[in-house]
mmCIF file of C-alpha atoms in Angstrom:
data_model
loop_
_atom_site.group_PDB
_atom_site.id
_atom_site.type_symbol
_atom_site.label_atom_id
_atom_site.label_comp_id
_atom_site.label_asym_id
_atom_site.label_seq_id
_atom_site.Cartn_x
_atom_site.Cartn_y
_atom_site.Cartn_z
ATOM 1 C CA MET J 1 -38.348 14.897 26.394
ATOM 2 C CA LYS J 2 -36.581 11.427 26.631
ATOM 3 C CA LYS J 3 -33.369 11.633 28.546
ATOM 4 C CA GLN J 4 -30.493 9.828 26.904
ATOM 5 C CA ASP J 5 -27.878 8.433 29.151
ATOM 6 C CA MET J 6 -24.044 8.499 28.241
ATOM 7 C CA ASN J 7 -22.728 5.110 27.900
ATOM 8 C CA ARG J 8 -19.223 3.916 27.945
ATOM 9 C CA ASP J 9 -19.135 3.418 24.090
ATOM 10 C CA TRP J 10 -19.869 6.885 23.561
ATOM 11 C CA ILE J 11 -17.274 8.130 26.025
ATOM 12 C CA ALA J 12 -14.714 5.823 24.638
ATOM 13 C CA THR J 13 -15.480 7.060 20.908
ATOM 14 C CA ALA J 14 -15.084 10.831 22.109
ATOM 15 C CA ARG J 15 -11.689 9.968 23.833
ATOM 16 C CA THR J 16 -10.532 8.208 20.756
ATOM 17 C CA LEU J 17 -11.302 11.364 18.617
ATOM 18 C CA SER J 18 -9.659 13.623 21.155
ATOM 19 C CA GLN J 19 -6.537 11.498 21.331
ATOM 20 C CA ALA J 20 -6.317 11.516 17.434
ATOM 21 C CA LEU J 21 -5.922 15.184 17.476
ATOM 22 C CA PRO J 22 -2.008 15.363 17.537
ATOM 23 C CA TYR J 23 -1.838 12.834 14.581
ATOM 24 C CA LEU J 24 -4.328 14.547 12.653
ATOM 25 C CA GLN J 25 -2.299 17.803 12.875
ATOM 26 C CA ARG J 26 1.002 15.519 12.126
ATOM 27 C CA TYR J 27 -0.243 14.129 8.830
ATOM 28 C CA GLU J 28 -2.079 17.162 7.622
ATOM 29 C CA GLY J 29 -0.760 17.607 3.997
ATOM 30 C CA ALA J 30 1.349 14.467 4.075
ATOM 31 C CA THR J 31 1.534 12.164 1.164
ATOM 32 C CA VAL J 32 0.721 8.590 2.079
ATOM 33 C CA VAL J 33 1.125 5.725 -0.407
ATOM 34 C CA ILE J 34 -0.954 2.752 0.401
ATOM 35 C CA LYS J 35 -0.414 -0.796 -1.216
ATOM 36 C CA LEU J 36 -3.594 -2.589 -1.239
ATOM 37 C CA GLY J 37 -3.562 -6.368 -1.698
ATOM 38 C CA GLY J 38 -4.592 -9.642 0.029
ATOM 39 C CA HIS J 39 -7.632 -9.901 2.223
ATOM 40 C CA ALA J 40 -8.468 -6.146 1.964
ATOM 41 C CA MET J 41 -9.415 -6.921 -1.653
ATOM 42 C CA GLY J 42 -11.178 -10.251 -0.917
ATOM 43 C CA SER J 43 -14.818 -9.117 -0.065
ATOM 44 C CA ASP J 44 -17.164 -6.379 -0.866
ATOM 45 C CA GLU J 45 -17.245 -5.444 2.920
ATOM 46 C CA ALA J 46 -13.314 -5.182 3.305
ATOM 47 C CA MET J 47 -13.101 -2.947 0.145
ATOM 48 C CA GLU J 48 -16.074 -0.814 1.368
ATOM 49 C CA SER J 49 -14.204 -0.498 4.863
ATOM 50 C CA PHE J 50 -10.890 0.249 2.976
ATOM 51 C CA ALA J 51 -12.487 2.815 0.789
ATOM 52 C CA ARG J 52 -14.184 4.648 3.579
ATOM 53 C CA ASP J 53 -10.917 4.802 5.458
ATOM 54 C CA VAL J 54 -9.041 6.397 2.339
ATOM 55 C CA VAL J 55 -11.856 8.927 1.902
ATOM 56 C CA LEU J 56 -11.694 9.874 5.668
ATOM 57 C CA MET J 57 -7.777 10.070 5.369
ATOM 58 C CA GLN J 58 -8.374 12.730 2.540
ATOM 59 C CA GLN J 59 -11.081 14.621 4.304
ATOM 60 C CA VAL J 60 -8.734 15.150 7.264
ATOM 61 C CA GLY J 61 -5.767 16.624 5.099
ATOM 62 C CA VAL J 62 -3.754 13.575 3.940
ATOM 63 C CA LYS J 63 -2.946 13.179 0.290
ATOM 64 C CA PRO J 64 -3.732 9.302 -0.205
ATOM 65 C CA VAL J 65 -2.268 7.413 -3.253
ATOM 66 C CA VAL J 66 -3.423 3.856 -3.753
ATOM 67 C CA VAL J 67 -1.383 1.200 -5.525
ATOM 68 C CA HIS J 68 -2.970 -2.233 -5.854
ATOM 69 C CA GLY J 69 -2.223 -5.868 -6.817
ATOM 70 C CA GLY J 70 -4.509 -8.444 -8.235
ATOM 71 C CA GLY J 71 -2.814 -11.869 -8.240
ATOM 72 C CA PRO J 72 -6.019 -14.024 -7.424
ATOM 73 C CA MET J 73 -8.015 -12.244 -10.019
ATOM 74 C CA ILE J 74 -5.193 -12.703 -12.636
ATOM 75 C CA ASN J 75 -4.917 -16.540 -11.858
ATOM 76 C CA LYS J 76 -8.766 -16.899 -12.183
ATOM 77 C CA LEU J 77 -8.813 -15.290 -15.549
ATOM 78 C CA LEU J 78 -5.715 -17.156 -16.821
ATOM 79 C CA ALA J 79 -7.386 -20.456 -15.791
ATOM 80 C CA ASP J 80 -10.619 -19.419 -17.464
ATOM 81 C CA LEU J 81 -8.729 -18.692 -20.719
ATOM 82 C CA ASN J 82 -6.586 -22.101 -20.210
ATOM 83 C CA ILE J 83 -3.567 -20.071 -20.201
ATOM 84 C CA GLN J 84 -0.757 -21.793 -18.267
ATOM 85 C CA SER J 85 1.188 -19.698 -15.761
ATOM 86 C CA GLU J 86 4.314 -20.588 -13.589
ATOM 87 C CA PHE J 87 6.407 -18.894 -10.904
ATOM 88 C CA VAL J 88 10.118 -18.528 -10.430
ATOM 89 C CA ASN J 89 11.279 -17.478 -7.026
ATOM 90 C CA GLY J 90 7.858 -16.120 -6.261
ATOM 91 C CA LYS J 91 7.502 -14.195 -9.302
ATOM 92 C CA ARG J 92 5.205 -14.940 -12.117
ATOM 93 C CA VAL J 93 6.876 -15.820 -15.597
ATOM 94 C CA THR J 94 4.801 -13.341 -17.883
ATOM 95 C CA ASP J 95 4.804 -14.207 -21.554
ATOM 96 C CA LYS J 96 3.090 -12.045 -24.286
ATOM 97 C CA ALA J 97 -0.387 -13.840 -23.629
ATOM 98 C CA THR J 98 -0.141 -13.639 -20.019
ATOM 99 C CA VAL J 99 0.846 -9.797 -19.790
ATOM 100 C CA GLU J 100 -2.126 -9.016 -21.843
ATOM 101 C CA VAL J 101 -4.362 -10.749 -19.247
ATOM 102 C CA VAL J 102 -2.457 -9.028 -16.530
ATOM 103 C CA GLU J 103 -3.090 -5.619 -18.028
ATOM 104 C CA MET J 104 -6.700 -6.449 -18.605
ATOM 105 C CA VAL J 105 -7.298 -7.569 -14.990
ATOM 106 C CA LEU J 106 -5.119 -4.925 -13.307
ATOM 107 C CA SER J 107 -5.915 -1.790 -15.401
ATOM 108 C CA GLY J 108 -9.562 -2.815 -15.838
ATOM 109 C CA LEU J 109 -11.413 -5.080 -13.572
ATOM 110 C CA VAL J 110 -9.607 -4.521 -10.311
ATOM 111 C CA ASN J 111 -8.607 -1.037 -10.707
ATOM 112 C CA LYS J 112 -12.148 0.168 -11.462
ATOM 113 C CA ARG J 113 -13.523 -1.974 -8.821
ATOM 114 C CA ILE J 114 -11.222 0.132 -6.155
ATOM 115 C CA VAL J 115 -12.184 3.371 -7.980
ATOM 116 C CA GLN J 116 -15.755 2.695 -7.627
ATOM 117 C CA ALA J 117 -15.702 1.706 -3.892
ATOM 118 C CA ILE J 118 -13.869 5.144 -3.185
ATOM 119 C CA ASN J 119 -16.265 7.056 -5.115
ATOM 120 C CA GLY J 120 -19.115 5.143 -3.437
ATOM 121 C CA GLN J 121 -17.944 6.552 -0.077
ATOM 122 C CA GLY J 122 -17.944 10.107 -1.298
ATOM 123 C CA GLY J 123 -14.409 10.433 -2.767
ATOM 124 C CA ARG J 124 -13.190 11.302 -6.216
ATOM 125 C CA ALA J 125 -10.876 8.468 -7.498
ATOM 126 C CA VAL J 126 -9.233 8.207 -10.802
ATOM 127 C CA GLY J 127 -7.775 4.947 -11.939
ATOM 128 C CA ILE J 128 -4.473 4.861 -13.923
ATOM 129 C CA SER J 129 -1.729 2.524 -14.542
ATOM 130 C CA GLY J 130 2.286 3.129 -14.499
ATOM 131 C CA LYS J 131 2.027 3.631 -18.376
ATOM 132 C CA ASP J 132 -0.104 6.747 -18.081
ATOM 133 C CA ALA J 133 1.879 9.822 -18.686
ATOM 134 C CA ASN J 134 5.091 7.844 -18.411
ATOM 135 C CA LEU J 135 4.589 7.537 -14.545
ATOM 136 C CA MET J 136 6.614 4.219 -14.601
ATOM 137 C CA ILE J 137 9.224 3.267 -17.195
ATOM 138 C CA CYS J 138 10.598 -0.193 -16.767
ATOM 139 C CA GLU J 139 13.315 -2.527 -17.887
ATOM 140 C CA GLN J 140 13.067 -6.333 -17.872
ATOM 141 C CA THR J 141 13.795 -7.858 -14.541
ATOM 142 C CA HIS J 142 15.344 -11.121 -15.790
ATOM 143 C CA PRO J 143 14.847 -12.883 -19.233
ATOM 144 C CA ASP J 144 13.650 -16.094 -17.531
ATOM 145 C CA LEU J 145 10.684 -13.991 -16.266
ATOM 146 C CA GLY J 146 9.582 -12.540 -19.623
ATOM 147 C CA PHE J 147 7.629 -9.323 -19.408
ATOM 148 C CA VAL J 148 8.247 -8.696 -15.696
ATOM 149 C CA GLY J 149 9.533 -5.287 -15.154
ATOM 150 C CA THR J 150 11.693 -3.295 -12.740
ATOM 151 C CA PRO J 151 11.009 0.437 -12.550
ATOM 152 C CA VAL J 152 13.956 2.477 -13.653
ATOM 153 C CA ASP J 153 12.524 5.943 -14.401
ATOM 154 C CA MET J 154 9.671 7.561 -12.513
ATOM 155 C CA ASP J 155 7.599 10.693 -13.421
ATOM 156 C CA PRO J 156 5.106 11.303 -10.724
ATOM 157 C CA SER J 157 3.747 14.488 -11.955
ATOM 158 C CA ILE J 158 0.492 13.090 -12.980
ATOM 159 C CA ILE J 159 -0.018 11.818 -9.253
ATOM 160 C CA LYS J 160 0.837 15.361 -7.997
ATOM 161 C CA GLU J 161 -1.592 16.947 -10.558
ATOM 162 C CA LEU J 162 -4.522 14.768 -9.591
ATOM 163 C CA GLY J 163 -3.695 15.340 -5.722
ATOM 164 C CA ASP J 164 -3.865 19.076 -6.378
ATOM 165 C CA GLU J 165 -7.416 18.596 -7.876
ATOM 166 C CA ASN J 166 -8.401 16.517 -4.627
ATOM 167 C CA LEU J 167 -8.431 13.435 -6.747
ATOM 168 C CA ILE J 168 -7.448 10.134 -5.215
ATOM 169 C CA PRO J 169 -4.943 8.256 -7.689
ATOM 170 C CA VAL J 170 -5.557 4.390 -7.876
ATOM 171 C CA ILE J 171 -2.559 2.988 -9.688
ATOM 172 C CA ALA J 172 -2.210 -0.438 -11.343
ATOM 173 C CA PRO J 173 1.161 -1.844 -11.364
ATOM 174 C CA VAL J 174 1.622 -2.003 -15.039
ATOM 175 C CA GLY J 175 4.819 -0.303 -16.533
ATOM 176 C CA ALA J 176 5.925 0.736 -19.981
ATOM 177 C CA GLY J 177 9.066 -0.239 -21.739
ATOM 178 C CA ARG J 178 11.481 2.044 -23.640
ATOM 179 C CA ASN J 179 10.477 0.023 -26.804
ATOM 180 C CA GLY J 180 6.781 0.137 -26.273
ATOM 181 C CA GLU J 181 6.613 -3.220 -24.169
ATOM 182 C CA THR J 182 4.229 -3.589 -21.468
ATOM 183 C CA PHE J 183 5.684 -4.904 -18.259
ATOM 184 C CA ASN J 184 3.968 -6.652 -15.255
ATOM 185 C CA VAL J 185 5.374 -5.032 -12.102
ATOM 186 C CA ASN J 186 5.192 -6.604 -8.632
ATOM 187 C CA GLY J 187 2.697 -4.482 -6.751
ATOM 188 C CA ASP J 188 4.965 -3.941 -3.635
ATOM 189 C CA THR J 189 7.669 -2.926 -5.895
ATOM 190 C CA ALA J 190 5.566 -0.515 -7.806
ATOM 191 C CA ALA J 191 4.180 1.121 -4.633
ATOM 192 C CA GLY J 192 7.853 1.428 -3.215
ATOM 193 C CA ALA J 193 8.972 3.084 -6.491
ATOM 194 C CA ILE J 194 6.103 5.456 -6.493
ATOM 195 C CA ALA J 195 6.431 6.310 -2.913
ATOM 196 C CA GLY J 196 10.106 7.095 -3.481
ATOM 197 C CA ALA J 197 9.464 9.220 -6.434
ATOM 198 C CA LEU J 198 6.889 11.247 -4.393
ATOM 199 C CA LYS J 199 9.251 11.306 -1.457
ATOM 200 C CA ALA J 200 6.216 10.224 0.544
ATOM 201 C CA ASP J 201 5.744 10.701 4.182
ATOM 202 C CA ARG J 202 4.587 7.159 4.848
ATOM 203 C CA LEU J 203 4.396 3.943 2.531
ATOM 204 C CA LEU J 204 1.716 1.551 4.055
ATOM 205 C CA LEU J 205 2.143 -2.162 2.863
ATOM 206 C CA LEU J 206 -1.014 -3.996 3.502
ATOM 207 C CA THR J 207 -0.443 -7.739 3.863
ATOM 208 C CA ASP J 208 -2.098 -10.911 5.236
ATOM 209 C CA VAL J 209 0.216 -10.940 8.233
ATOM 210 C CA SER J 210 0.339 -8.848 11.346
ATOM 211 C CA GLY J 211 3.924 -7.395 10.662
ATOM 212 C CA VAL J 212 7.645 -8.415 10.727
ATOM 213 C CA LYS J 213 8.109 -10.973 13.535
ATOM 214 C CA GLY J 214 11.112 -11.664 15.791
ATOM 215 C CA ALA J 215 12.568 -14.890 16.681
ATOM 216 C CA ASP J 216 10.091 -15.419 19.468
ATOM 217 C CA GLY J 217 7.190 -14.904 17.010
ATOM 218 C CA ALA J 218 6.234 -11.496 18.302
ATOM 219 C CA VAL J 219 5.536 -8.622 15.966
ATOM 220 C CA LEU J 220 8.351 -6.287 16.009
ATOM 221 C CA THR J 221 6.563 -2.711 16.054
ATOM 222 C CA SER J 222 9.733 -0.536 15.344
ATOM 223 C CA LEU J 223 12.753 -1.606 13.081
ATOM 224 C CA ASN J 224 15.593 0.111 11.260
ATOM 225 C CA SER J 225 17.572 -0.779 8.284
ATOM 226 C CA ALA J 226 20.393 -2.371 10.134
ATOM 227 C CA GLN J 227 18.116 -4.597 12.082
ATOM 228 C CA ILE J 228 16.240 -5.744 9.040
ATOM 229 C CA LYS J 229 19.411 -6.679 7.433
ATOM 230 C CA GLN J 230 20.616 -8.615 10.585
ATOM 231 C CA LEU J 231 17.146 -10.509 10.889
ATOM 232 C CA THR J 232 17.470 -11.326 7.236
ATOM 233 C CA GLU J 233 20.913 -12.845 7.586
ATOM 234 C CA GLU J 234 19.883 -14.907 10.531
ATOM 235 C CA GLY J 235 16.942 -16.265 8.681
ATOM 236 C CA ILE J 236 14.500 -14.738 10.846
ATOM 237 C CA ILE J 237 13.005 -12.575 8.191
ATOM 238 C CA ALA J 238 12.353 -15.182 5.513
ATOM 239 C CA GLY J 239 9.986 -16.369 2.630
ATOM 240 C CA GLY J 240 7.435 -13.642 1.273
ATOM 241 C CA MET J 241 8.426 -11.060 3.964
ATOM 242 C CA ILE J 242 11.946 -10.632 2.377
ATOM 243 C CA PRO J 243 10.703 -8.869 -0.684
ATOM 244 C CA LYS J 244 8.447 -6.716 1.425
ATOM 245 C CA THR J 245 11.349 -5.569 3.595
ATOM 246 C CA GLU J 246 13.655 -5.031 0.509
ATOM 247 C CA THR J 247 10.881 -2.758 -0.851
ATOM 248 C CA ALA J 248 10.923 -0.927 2.426
ATOM 249 C CA LEU J 249 14.658 -0.386 2.427
ATOM 250 C CA ASP J 250 14.726 0.740 -1.185
ATOM 251 C CA ALA J 251 11.906 3.220 -0.463
ATOM 252 C CA LEU J 252 13.780 4.686 2.408
ATOM 253 C CA LYS J 253 16.958 5.026 0.145
ATOM 254 C CA ASP J 254 14.634 6.864 -2.209
ATOM 255 C CA GLY J 255 13.467 9.438 0.382
ATOM 256 C CA VAL J 256 10.396 7.863 2.013
ATOM 257 C CA ARG J 257 10.339 8.937 5.479
ATOM 258 C CA ALA J 258 8.928 5.654 6.920
ATOM 259 C CA VAL J 259 7.495 2.325 5.739
ATOM 260 C CA VAL J 260 4.790 0.450 7.758
ATOM 261 C CA ILE J 261 4.140 -3.212 7.120
ATOM 262 C CA LEU J 262 0.660 -3.976 8.539
ATOM 263 C CA ASP J 263 -2.124 -6.398 8.646
ATOM 264 C CA GLY J 264 -4.817 -5.520 6.091
ATOM 265 C CA ARG J 265 -7.122 -8.085 7.587
ATOM 266 C CA ALA J 266 -7.585 -5.661 10.683
ATOM 267 C CA PRO J 267 -10.381 -3.338 10.434
ATOM 268 C CA ASN J 268 -9.469 0.183 9.788
ATOM 269 C CA ALA J 269 -5.702 -0.856 9.757
ATOM 270 C CA CYS J 270 -4.725 2.388 8.114
ATOM 271 C CA LEU J 271 -6.533 4.686 10.567
ATOM 272 C CA LEU J 272 -5.037 2.624 13.576
ATOM 273 C CA GLU J 273 -1.492 3.103 12.235
ATOM 274 C CA LEU J 274 -1.783 6.861 11.370
ATOM 275 C CA TYR J 275 -4.098 8.222 14.011
ATOM 276 C CA THR J 276 -3.395 6.030 17.237
ATOM 277 C CA GLU J 277 -0.539 6.023 19.650
ATOM 278 C CA HIS J 278 0.067 2.193 19.310
ATOM 279 C CA GLY J 279 -0.023 2.111 15.487
ATOM 280 C CA ALA J 280 -1.002 -1.200 13.593
ATOM 281 C CA GLY J 281 2.199 -2.900 12.423
ATOM 282 C CA SER J 282 5.932 -2.805 11.938
ATOM 283 C CA LEU J 283 7.289 0.640 11.344
ATOM 284 C CA ILE J 284 10.609 0.822 9.510
ATOM 285 C CA ARG J 285 12.803 3.963 9.250
ATOM 286 C CA ASP J 286 16.433 4.569 8.811
ATOM 287 C CA THR J 287 17.105 6.033 12.401
ATOM 288 C CA GLU J 288 17.279 4.335 15.731
ATOM 289 C CA PRO J 289 14.014 2.375 16.734
ATOM 290 C CA ARG J 290 11.683 4.077 18.991
ATOM 291 C CA ILE J 291 9.034 3.233 21.642
ATOM 292 C CA LYS J 292 5.963 4.985 20.142
ATOM 293 C CA PRO J 293 5.345 4.696 16.339
ATOM 294 C CA HIS J 294 4.223 8.280 15.790
ATOM 295 C CA GLU J 295 7.233 10.193 17.297
ATOM 296 C CA ALA J 296 8.603 10.640 13.954
#
């Protein structure tokens, strides 16, 4: 019989699993909404890794809900169709032709790719959009933006029903208007509205940056609402991070326990955030900041 020596990698793996126990217990039965976008959607390998993490999360008792974007894919199809698209203050101006492409890409191509990836890892995912079962009723955000919508009336019952059947909802950020319109909804905004409607334990916003950074450029691992407002007034939080932190603050007001802005480029980012002591990004909640990301 061949003797197999224990090596440091095996011991480290066992130690990591052992140390994860309190976090596994902490998040059992918790609803976690994940906004997927950026690098995590950019390759088959990244998608496979993300899907495996989501299936693992469900396997250990979490109720994951995935909300996704798809801007690069929309841009490509618009270009292929020779449809011009412009942006105002970072938001896509969406005319009737554009919103039809947006729905095709988000509810079709992108949504089903994520569903297939999760199912390929042994999960049972179902793709829907904000239009299904009146999940997300929207009003026009601004006339200059055309068919860009802001969620104003949420009915998360379909998400709860899917979760009760151990199905993983994968949601495209397309909403319905009260007069039958179709609205393009910013992915972060949709994820925040859905998390708020579910009173989720966590909203994870996967981005292509490592988190919210302070004046010295270092990632701030723990923030509260007052600190975010101050950093924004001082111009330290700027550019594309402003709408993400605004989404976080709105979600907290709607009853989400905490929001994490984290780097979706990091392998196993969601698992690192939920199941390790150090976390993986900037955790935002309405109470005083804490030293360890998982004391809440």
